[in-house]
Coordinates of C-alpha atoms in Angstrom, one line a residue:
X153 CA 18.9 -17.9 -31.3
X154 CA 19.2 -17.8 -27.6
X155 CA 18.3 -20.6 -25.0
X156 CA 17.2 -20.2 -21.4
X157 CA 15.3 -21.9 -18.6
X158 CA 13.2 -18.9 -18.2
X159 CA 12.5 -15.8 -20.6
X160 CA 11.0 -12.7 -19.1
X161 CA 9.3 -10.2 -21.0
X162 CA 9.7 -6.9 -19.5
X163 CA 12.8 -5.6 -17.8
X164 CA 11.1 -3.1 -15.3
X165 CA 11.1 -3.7 -11.5
X166 CA 8.7 -6.9 -11.7
X167 CA 11.0 -8.5 -14.4
X168 CA 14.1 -7.7 -12.8
X169 CA 13.0 -8.9 -9.4
X170 CA 11.8 -12.2 -10.8
X171 CA 14.9 -12.7 -12.6
X172 CA 16.9 -12.0 -9.4
X173 CA 15.0 -14.4 -7.3
X174 CA 15.2 -17.2 -9.8
X175 CA 18.8 -16.6 -10.3
X176 CA 19.2 -16.8 -6.5
X177 CA 17.8 -20.3 -6.9
X178 CA 20.1 -21.3 -9.7
X179 CA 17.8 -20.7 -12.5
X180 CA 19.2 -19.6 -16.0
X181 CA 17.2 -16.5 -17.1
X182 CA 17.1 -14.0 -19.9
X183 CA 15.0 -10.7 -19.7
X184 CA 14.2 -8.8 -22.8
X185 CA 12.4 -5.4 -23.1
X186 CA 11.2 -3.6 -26.1
X187 CA 12.7 -0.3 -25.0
X188 CA 15.4 0.0 -22.1
X189 CA 14.9 -1.2 -18.4
X190 CA 12.6 1.4 -16.5
X191 CA 11.6 3.4 -19.5
X192 CA 8.3 3.6 -18.6
X193 CA 6.4 3.0 -15.3
X194 CA 9.3 1.7 -13.4
X195 CA 11.7 4.6 -13.9
X196 CA 8.9 7.3 -13.7
X197 CA 6.9 6.6 -10.7
X198 CA 6.8 8.5 -7.5
X199 CA 8.8 5.8 -5.3
X200 CA 6.1 5.3 -2.7
X201 CA 6.7 2.4 -0.2
X202 CA 3.1 2.2 0.9
X203 CA 1.3 -0.2 2.9
X204 CA -1.2 2.4 4.0
X205 CA -4.8 2.0 2.3
X206 CA -4.0 -0.9 0.3
X207 CA -6.7 -3.0 -1.3
X208 CA -7.3 -5.7 1.2
X209 CA -6.3 -8.5 -1.2
X210 CA -2.8 -6.6 -1.3
X211 CA -2.4 -6.5 2.4
X212 CA -0.5 -9.8 3.0
X213 CA 1.8 -9.0 0.1
X214 CA 2.6 -5.3 1.1
X215 CA 3.2 -6.3 4.6
X216 CA 5.7 -8.9 3.5
X217 CA 7.2 -6.4 1.0
X218 CA 7.8 -3.9 3.8
X219 CA 9.8 -6.5 5.6
X220 CA 12.0 -7.1 2.4
X221 CA 12.4 -3.3 2.0
X222 CA 13.7 -2.9 5.5
X223 CA 16.5 -5.2 4.5
X224 CA 16.7 -4.2 0.8
X225 CA 20.6 -3.7 0.9
X226 CA 20.8 -7.4 1.9
X227 CA 19.1 -8.4 -1.2
X228 CA 20.5 -6.0 -3.9
X229 CA 23.6 -4.6 -2.5
X230 CA 22.1 -0.9 -2.3
X231 CA 19.8 0.8 0.0
X232 CA 17.9 2.2 -3.1
X233 CA 17.7 5.6 -1.1
X234 CA 15.0 3.9 1.0
X235 CA 13.6 6.2 3.7
X236 CA 10.8 5.1 6.3
X237 CA 9.4 8.3 7.9
X238 CA 5.7 7.0 7.8
X239 CA 2.8 8.0 5.7
X240 CA -0.3 10.0 6.7
X241 CA -3.9 10.2 5.4
X242 CA -5.0 13.6 6.9
X243 CA -8.5 14.1 8.0
X244 CA -10.0 17.7 7.6
X245 CA -13.3 17.0 9.4
X246 CA -15.4 14.6 11.5
X247 CA -16.7 12.9 8.3
X248 CA -13.1 12.4 7.3
X249 CA -12.2 10.9 10.7
X250 CA -15.2 8.4 10.5
X251 CA -14.1 7.2 7.1
X252 CA -10.4 6.6 8.4
X253 CA -11.6 4.9 11.5
X254 CA -13.6 2.4 9.4
X255 CA -10.5 1.8 7.4
X256 CA -8.4 1.2 10.5
X257 CA -11.0 -1.2 11.8
X258 CA -11.0 -3.1 8.5
X259 CA -7.3 -3.7 8.7
X260 CA -7.4 -4.8 12.4
X261 CA -10.3 -7.2 11.4
X262 CA -7.8 -8.9 9.2
X263 CA -5.3 -9.2 11.8
X264 CA -3.0 -6.5 11.1
X265 CA -1.9 -3.4 13.0
X266 CA 0.0 -1.3 10.8
X267 CA -2.6 1.3 10.1
X268 CA -3.7 3.2 13.3
X269 CA -5.6 6.5 14.1
X270 CA -3.8 9.4 15.6
X271 CA -5.5 12.7 17.0
X272 CA -5.0 16.3 16.2
X273 CA -2.2 16.7 18.9
X274 CA 0.0 13.9 17.6
X275 CA -0.8 14.9 13.8
X276 CA 0.7 18.4 14.6
X277 CA 3.7 16.8 16.7
X278 CA 4.7 15.1 13.4
X279 CA 3.7 17.7 11.0
X280 CA 4.0 21.1 12.8
X281 CA 3.9 23.0 9.4
X282 CA 0.5 21.6 8.5
X283 CA -2.3 24.0 8.1
X284 CA -4.3 24.4 11.4
X285 CA -7.7 23.1 10.1
X286 CA -6.8 19.4 10.1
X287 CA -8.2 17.2 12.9
X288 CA -6.4 13.9 12.8
X289 CA -5.1 11.1 10.4
X290 CA -4.5 7.6 9.6
X291 CA -0.9 6.6 9.9
X292 CA 1.5 3.8 8.8
X293 CA 4.8 4.5 10.7
X294 CA 6.7 2.1 8.6
X295 CA 5.8 3.6 5.2
X296 CA 8.2 5.8 3.3
X297 CA 9.8 6.1 -0.1
X298 CA 12.7 5.2 -2.2
X299 CA 14.1 6.0 -5.8
X300 CA 12.6 3.9 -8.4
X301 CA 15.5 4.0 -11.0
X302 CA 18.0 3.3 -8.2
X303 CA 16.2 0.4 -7.1
X304 CA 15.8 -1.1 -10.7
X305 CA 19.4 -0.6 -11.5
X306 CA 20.5 -2.4 -8.2
X307 CA 18.1 -5.3 -8.9
X308 CA 19.3 -5.5 -12.5
X309 CA 23.0 -5.3 -11.5
X310 CA 22.8 -8.0 -8.9
X311 CA 20.7 -10.2 -11.2
X312 CA 23.4 -9.9 -13.9
X313 CA 26.0 -10.7 -11.2
X314 CA 24.2 -14.1 -10.9
X315 CA 24.3 -14.8 -14.6
X316 CA 20.9 -13.2 -15.8
X317 CA 21.0 -11.7 -19.2
X318 CA 19.2 -8.5 -20.1
X319 CA 18.5 -7.5 -23.7
X320 CA 17.1 -4.1 -24.6
X321 CA 15.5 -2.9 -27.8
X322 CA 13.9 -6.4 -28.3
X323 CA 10.4 -6.2 -29.3
X324 CA 8.2 -9.3 -29.2
X325 CA 6.5 -10.2 -32.7
X326 CA 5.3 -13.8 -32.1
X327 CA 5.0 -16.3 -29.2
X328 CA 4.6 -20.0 -30.0
X329 CA 4.6 -23.1 -28.0
X330 CA 7.4 -25.7 -28.9
X331 CA 6.9 -29.1 -27.3
X332 CA 6.6 -28.2 -23.4
X333 CA 8.4 -24.8 -23.9
X334 CA 8.4 -21.7 -25.8
X335 CA 9.7 -20.0 -28.9
X336 CA 9.6 -16.2 -29.1
X337 CA 10.4 -14.3 -32.2
X338 CA 11.6 -10.8 -31.7
X339 CA 13.3 -7.9 -33.5
X340 CA 16.7 -9.1 -32.1
X341 CA 16.2 -12.8 -33.1
X342 CA 14.5 -16.0 -31.7
X343 CA 14.5 -17.0 -28.0
X344 CA 13.8 -20.4 -26.9
X345 CA 12.8 -21.1 -23.3
X346 CA 11.3 -23.7 -21.0
X347 CA 9.2 -21.0 -19.2
X348 CA 7.7 -17.7 -20.2
X349 CA 7.0 -14.8 -17.8
X350 CA 4.9 -11.7 -18.9
X351 CA 6.0 -8.7 -16.9
X352 CA 5.4 -6.3 -19.9
X353 CA 3.6 -3.6 -18.0
X354 CA 1.3 -1.5 -20.1
X355 CA 2.1 -3.9 -23.0
X356 CA 1.2 -7.0 -21.1
X357 CA -2.1 -7.4 -22.7
X358 CA -0.6 -7.6 -26.0
X359 CA 1.7 -10.6 -24.8
X360 CA -1.2 -12.3 -23.2
X361 CA -3.1 -11.9 -26.3
X362 CA -0.3 -13.9 -28.2
X363 CA -1.0 -16.6 -25.7
X364 CA -4.8 -16.6 -26.5
X365 CA -5.4 -15.0 -23.1
X366 CA -7.5 -11.8 -23.2
X367 CA -7.3 -9.4 -20.4
X368 CA -8.9 -5.7 -19.9
X369 CA -5.9 -3.8 -19.3
X370 CA -5.9 0.0 -19.9
X371 CA -2.7 1.9 -20.5
X372 CA -2.6 5.3 -18.5
X373 CA 0.0 7.9 -18.0
X374 CA 0.4 9.3 -14.5
X375 CA 1.8 12.7 -14.0
X376 CA 4.2 13.9 -11.3
X377 CA 5.9 17.3 -10.8
X378 CA 8.8 18.2 -8.7
X379 CA 9.6 21.7 -7.1
X380 CA 12.6 23.6 -6.4
X381 CA 14.8 22.6 -3.4
X382 CA 13.3 24.0 -0.2
X383 CA 14.4 24.0 3.6
X384 CA 13.2 20.7 5.3
X385 CA 9.8 21.2 6.6
X386 CA 8.0 17.7 6.6
X387 CA 9.1 14.2 7.2
X388 CA 6.2 11.8 6.5
X389 CA 4.7 11.1 3.0
X390 CA 1.5 13.2 2.9
X391 CA -1.9 12.1 1.7
X392 CA -5.6 13.1 2.5
X393 CA -8.6 11.2 3.3
X394 CA -11.0 13.1 0.8
X395 CA -8.9 14.8 -1.7
X396 CA -6.3 13.9 -4.1
X397 CA -3.0 14.6 -2.5
X398 CA 0.4 12.8 -2.6
X399 CA 3.6 14.5 -2.0
X400 CA 7.0 13.8 -0.1
X401 CA 10.0 15.9 0.6
X402 CA 13.0 14.2 -0.8
X403 CA 16.6 14.2 0.6
X404 CA 17.5 17.0 -1.4
X405 CA 14.6 19.2 -0.2
X406 CA 12.6 19.1 -3.3
X407 CA 8.9 18.0 -3.2
X408 CA 7.5 15.3 -5.4
X409 CA 3.7 16.0 -6.1
X410 CA 1.5 13.3 -7.5
X411 CA -2.1 12.2 -6.7
X412 CA -3.2 9.8 -9.5
X413 CA -3.4 12.6 -12.0
X414 CA -3.8 11.4 -15.7
X415 CA -1.9 12.8 -18.5
X416 CA -3.1 12.8 -22.2
X417 CA -1.6 9.6 -23.8
X418 CA -1.0 8.5 -27.3
X419 CA -0.3 4.8 -26.6
X420 CA 0.6 4.0 -30.3
X421 CA 3.3 6.5 -30.5
X422 CA 4.1 6.1 -26.8
X423 CA 3.6 10.0 -26.4
X424 CA 2.3 11.7 -23.3
X425 CA 0.9 15.2 -23.0
X426 CA 1.1 17.0 -19.5
X427 CA -2.4 18.2 -18.4
X428 CA -1.2 21.5 -16.7
X429 CA -4.9 22.3 -15.4
X430 CA -4.9 19.1 -13.4
X431 CA -1.4 19.9 -12.1
X432 CA -2.7 23.5 -11.3
X433 CA -5.3 21.8 -9.0
X434 CA -3.0 19.4 -7.3
X435 CA -0.6 22.3 -6.5
X436 CA -3.6 24.3 -5.2
X437 CA -4.5 21.2 -2.8
X438 CA -0.8 21.1 -1.7
X439 CA -1.1 24.7 -0.8
X440 CA -4.4 24.3 1.1
X441 CA -2.5 22.0 3.5
X442 CA 0.8 24.0 3.5
X443 CA -0.1 27.7 2.7
X444 CA 3.7 28.6 3.2
X445 CA 4.2 26.8 -0.3
X446 CA 2.2 29.4 -2.3
X447 CA 5.2 30.7 -4.2
X448 CA 7.3 27.7 -4.6
X449 CA 8.4 27.0 -8.2
X450 CA 7.5 23.8 -10.1
X451 CA 10.6 23.0 -12.0
X452 CA 9.6 19.8 -13.8
X453 CA 6.7 17.6 -14.7
X454 CA 6.6 14.3 -16.4
X455 CA 4.3 11.1 -17.1
X456 CA 5.0 7.5 -17.1
X457 CA 2.9 4.9 -19.0
X458 CA 1.4 2.4 -16.4
X459 CA -0.9 -0.8 -16.8
X460 CA -4.4 -0.4 -15.0
X461 CA -6.7 -3.1 -14.4
X462 CA -10.6 -2.6 -13.9
X463 CA -10.2 -3.4 -10.2
X464 CA -7.1 -1.6 -9.6
X465 CA -5.3 -4.8 -8.4
X466 CA -2.7 -6.7 -10.5
X467 CA -2.7 -9.9 -12.3
X468 CA -0.1 -12.3 -10.5
X469 CA 0.0 -16.1 -11.4
X470 CA -0.1 -18.9 -14.0
X471 CA -1.5 -18.5 -17.3
X472 CA -5.0 -20.2 -17.4
X473 CA -4.7 -21.0 -21.1
X474 CA -1.3 -22.6 -21.5
X475 CA 1.3 -24.3 -19.4
X476 CA 4.7 -23.0 -18.3
X477 CA 3.6 -19.3 -18.7
X478 CA 3.1 -16.7 -15.8
X479 CA 2.0 -13.1 -15.5
X480 CA 2.8 -10.2 -13.3
X481 CA 1.3 -6.9 -14.6
X482 CA -1.4 -4.4 -13.9
X483 CA -0.1 -2.9 -10.8
X484 CA -2.3 0.2 -11.4
X485 CA 0.2 2.9 -10.1
X486 CA 1.2 1.1 -6.9
X487 CA 3.6 -1.6 -7.8
X488 CA 7.1 -0.1 -6.7
X489 CA 6.7 -1.2 -3.2
X490 CA 5.5 -4.7 -4.0
X491 CA 8.4 -5.4 -6.5
X492 CA 10.6 -7.4 -4.2
X493 CA 7.9 -9.8 -3.1
X494 CA 6.5 -10.2 -6.7
X495 CA 9.8 -11.7 -7.8
X496 CA 9.7 -14.0 -4.7
X497 CA 6.1 -15.0 -5.5
X498 CA 6.9 -15.8 -9.1
X499 CA 10.0 -17.6 -8.4
X500 CA 8.0 -20.0 -6.0
X501 CA 5.2 -20.4 -8.5
X502 CA 7.8 -21.4 -11.2
X503 CA 10.3 -23.5 -9.0
X504 CA 7.9 -24.9 -6.3
X505 CA 4.7 -25.0 -7.9
X506 CA 2.7 -22.5 -5.3
X507 CA 3.3 -19.3 -3.4
X508 CA 3.6 -18.9 0.3
X509 CA 1.4 -15.8 0.1
X510 CA -2.2 -15.7 -1.0
X511 CA -2.6 -14.9 -4.6
X512 CA -6.0 -16.2 -5.6
X513 CA -7.5 -12.8 -5.8
X514 CA -4.9 -11.8 -8.6
X515 CA -5.8 -14.7 -11.0
X516 CA -6.1 -13.6 -14.4
X517 CA -9.2 -15.6 -14.9
X518 CA -11.3 -13.3 -12.6
X519 CA -12.0 -11.2 -15.8
X520 CA -13.5 -14.2 -17.8
X521 CA -16.9 -13.5 -18.9
X522 CA -19.8 -15.7 -17.4

């Protein structure tokens, strides 16, 4: 039997970040995971550090997270291979430009300036290799990418240096309130804790259900593919206004290509099957924008299991059914960039009773039936 002040279920980026922030404030934490840290979404995502085109509710959080990423080494003793060459949503026609201008106006109306329009001339100065048919873009100049598993490892090691205990291969079977705290029965014994935090990713609905808190989470497996190494030809992370496009050229020259492409998933067995027809369409889209890539070889493809919510924004905050329990899950394939600030938010909720950032849109009760 292990005792702690805070027991965190899920040792991915959100769980590790929360443990780190709590440990920095002197809190005794244990983090358990049914697999190993980063086995699923946290170790298999594309590593985007994106403020561009966020849901309006996420903008205050993503802007604060961007500040933390710029100084990430001070937090986790590693730069996590983070680079900030900017990110683009490219317009191919007048209609695309109008859509992007509306988006930029929305962001400005909220008091933020990080998304801005650029015309054709500046677009081709930034990306001279781009196909000549494009007419402009929406840009966030401070966006970029990092390496998710490097970041997760750095967060975990820094948390461990502050006394946090991580335990893998620890599946939760039952959760029960014991006085003002919690008793959690697992495959590796029983854990007692004053406070419980649910960061269980695609399995978070199961954990919430054990606390009588139903939530409409859908597990999905997002596909990515990586190419052979190429001579350097593009700096910004590339996206498009009206087509599924997401790719970046990494430090070693390879391209990581995504675009919200869904693999076939057997959730019970945790098995994924790559849908090569979707990847072929994605590769064709990349070639439309960069015809010189026609004969480039794809060397690997994979899929990571992630948690999606109906409105594609996460659940962040206190449980609405029980005391001394908190949630952070359902990041719908865009949680990597938010992970440092999510840990800070949860530490503030747990230790201060409130967050400095607005999190009401992320309350779990928004899914309650009328």
